[in-house]
Amino acid sequence: MNKTLLLLSLFCATTAAHADWTRLEHADKALTLYADMDTRKDSGHGTVTIWHLVDYHAAQNFEGKSFRSIKGQDEYDCAKGVSRELMHLWHQDSMGNSQMVQATYVPTAWLPPETGDIKQVLMQTACGKK
C-alpha cells in the first residue's frame, strides 16, 4: 500500500511538473477549470482519457481536510456521450502545486454529464467538440 502511494505521488509530481494547462470556459464562478491537452490519449477502443485541473478560488473541505485544487484523469466515450472518473488528487494549494491531502483511484460508473456542468465542458474538450 505504501509503495503504491509513493509511486502515485511520484507520478503526479512528474505530471504537475510537465503539465501545460489550458484554461477552459465554463459557468461556475467559484473555480477555474483547466485541461492538459498533451495528456489526451485515444485508447483505441473508442474512449479517450485526459487530465484536468479544478482550481478553487476559496478553500474547500474534503472529510475534514482543506484543499484548493483537484487534479483528475477521466475517461470519455465520445460516441455514447458518457464519462467516468479514473483518478482524483486533492491538493492543499492552488494549481496542484502542493502536498496531496487525498487521492482516489477507483473508476466510477459511466454517466452522461449534466447540462452546464464542468464535466460537460471536459467531455466537449476531450472529444474535440465545441
Coordinates of C-alpha atoms in Angstrom, one line a residue, residues 39-111:
T39 CA -2.2 14.2 -21.9
R40 CA -5.2 13.4 -24.3
K41 CA -4.9 9.8 -25.3
D42 CA -7.1 7.7 -27.5
S43 CA -7.4 4.2 -26.1
G44 CA -8.0 2.6 -29.5
H45 CA -11.2 1.1 -28.1
G46 CA -13.5 4.1 -28.6
T47 CA -12.5 6.0 -25.5
V48 CA -10.3 9.0 -24.7
T49 CA -8.5 9.9 -21.4
I50 CA -7.3 13.4 -20.4
W51 CA -6.0 15.1 -17.3
H52 CA -7.8 18.2 -15.9
L53 CA -7.3 20.6 -13.0
V54 CA -10.0 22.3 -10.9
D55 CA -8.6 25.3 -9.1
Y56 CA -11.0 26.7 -6.4
H57 CA -11.0 30.4 -5.6
A58 CA -11.6 29.6 -1.9
A59 CA -10.5 26.7 0.3
Q60 CA -12.8 23.6 0.2
N61 CA -13.2 20.7 2.6
F62 CA -13.0 17.0 2.0
E63 CA -13.5 14.7 5.0
G64 CA -12.0 17.4 7.3
K65 CA -9.0 18.1 5.0
S66 CA -8.7 21.5 3.5
F67 CA -7.8 21.7 -0.3
R68 CA -7.7 24.3 -3.1
S69 CA -7.3 22.2 -6.2
I70 CA -8.0 18.8 -7.7
K71 CA -6.2 17.1 -10.5
G72 CA -8.2 14.4 -12.2
Q73 CA -8.0 11.9 -15.0
D74 CA -11.3 11.0 -16.6
E75 CA -12.2 8.7 -19.4
Y76 CA -14.7 9.6 -22.1
D77 CA -16.8 7.5 -24.5
C78 CA -17.4 10.2 -27.1
A79 CA -19.8 8.1 -29.3
K80 CA -22.0 7.3 -26.3
G81 CA -21.7 10.7 -24.6
V82 CA -20.7 9.3 -21.2
S83 CA -17.7 9.6 -19.0
R84 CA -16.2 8.1 -15.8
E85 CA -13.7 9.3 -13.3
L86 CA -10.5 7.3 -13.1
M87 CA -8.2 9.2 -10.6
H88 CA -8.5 12.3 -8.5
L89 CA -5.8 14.0 -6.4
W90 CA -6.7 16.7 -3.9
H91 CA -4.0 19.3 -3.1
Q92 CA -3.7 21.9 -0.3
D93 CA -2.7 24.8 -2.6
S94 CA -3.9 26.1 -6.0
M95 CA -2.8 24.6 -9.3
G96 CA -2.0 21.3 -7.7
N97 CA 1.4 22.6 -6.5
S98 CA 1.5 21.2 -3.0
Q99 CA 1.1 18.2 -0.9
M100 CA -1.8 15.9 -1.7
V101 CA -4.4 15.6 1.1
Q102 CA -6.4 12.8 -0.6
A103 CA -6.1 10.5 -3.6
T104 CA -8.6 8.2 -5.2
Y105 CA -8.2 5.6 -7.9
V106 CA -11.5 3.9 -8.2
P107 CA -13.1 4.1 -11.7
T108 CA -16.7 5.3 -11.3
A109 CA -19.7 4.2 -13.3
W110 CA -20.2 5.6 -16.8
L111 CA -22.6 8.6 -16.7

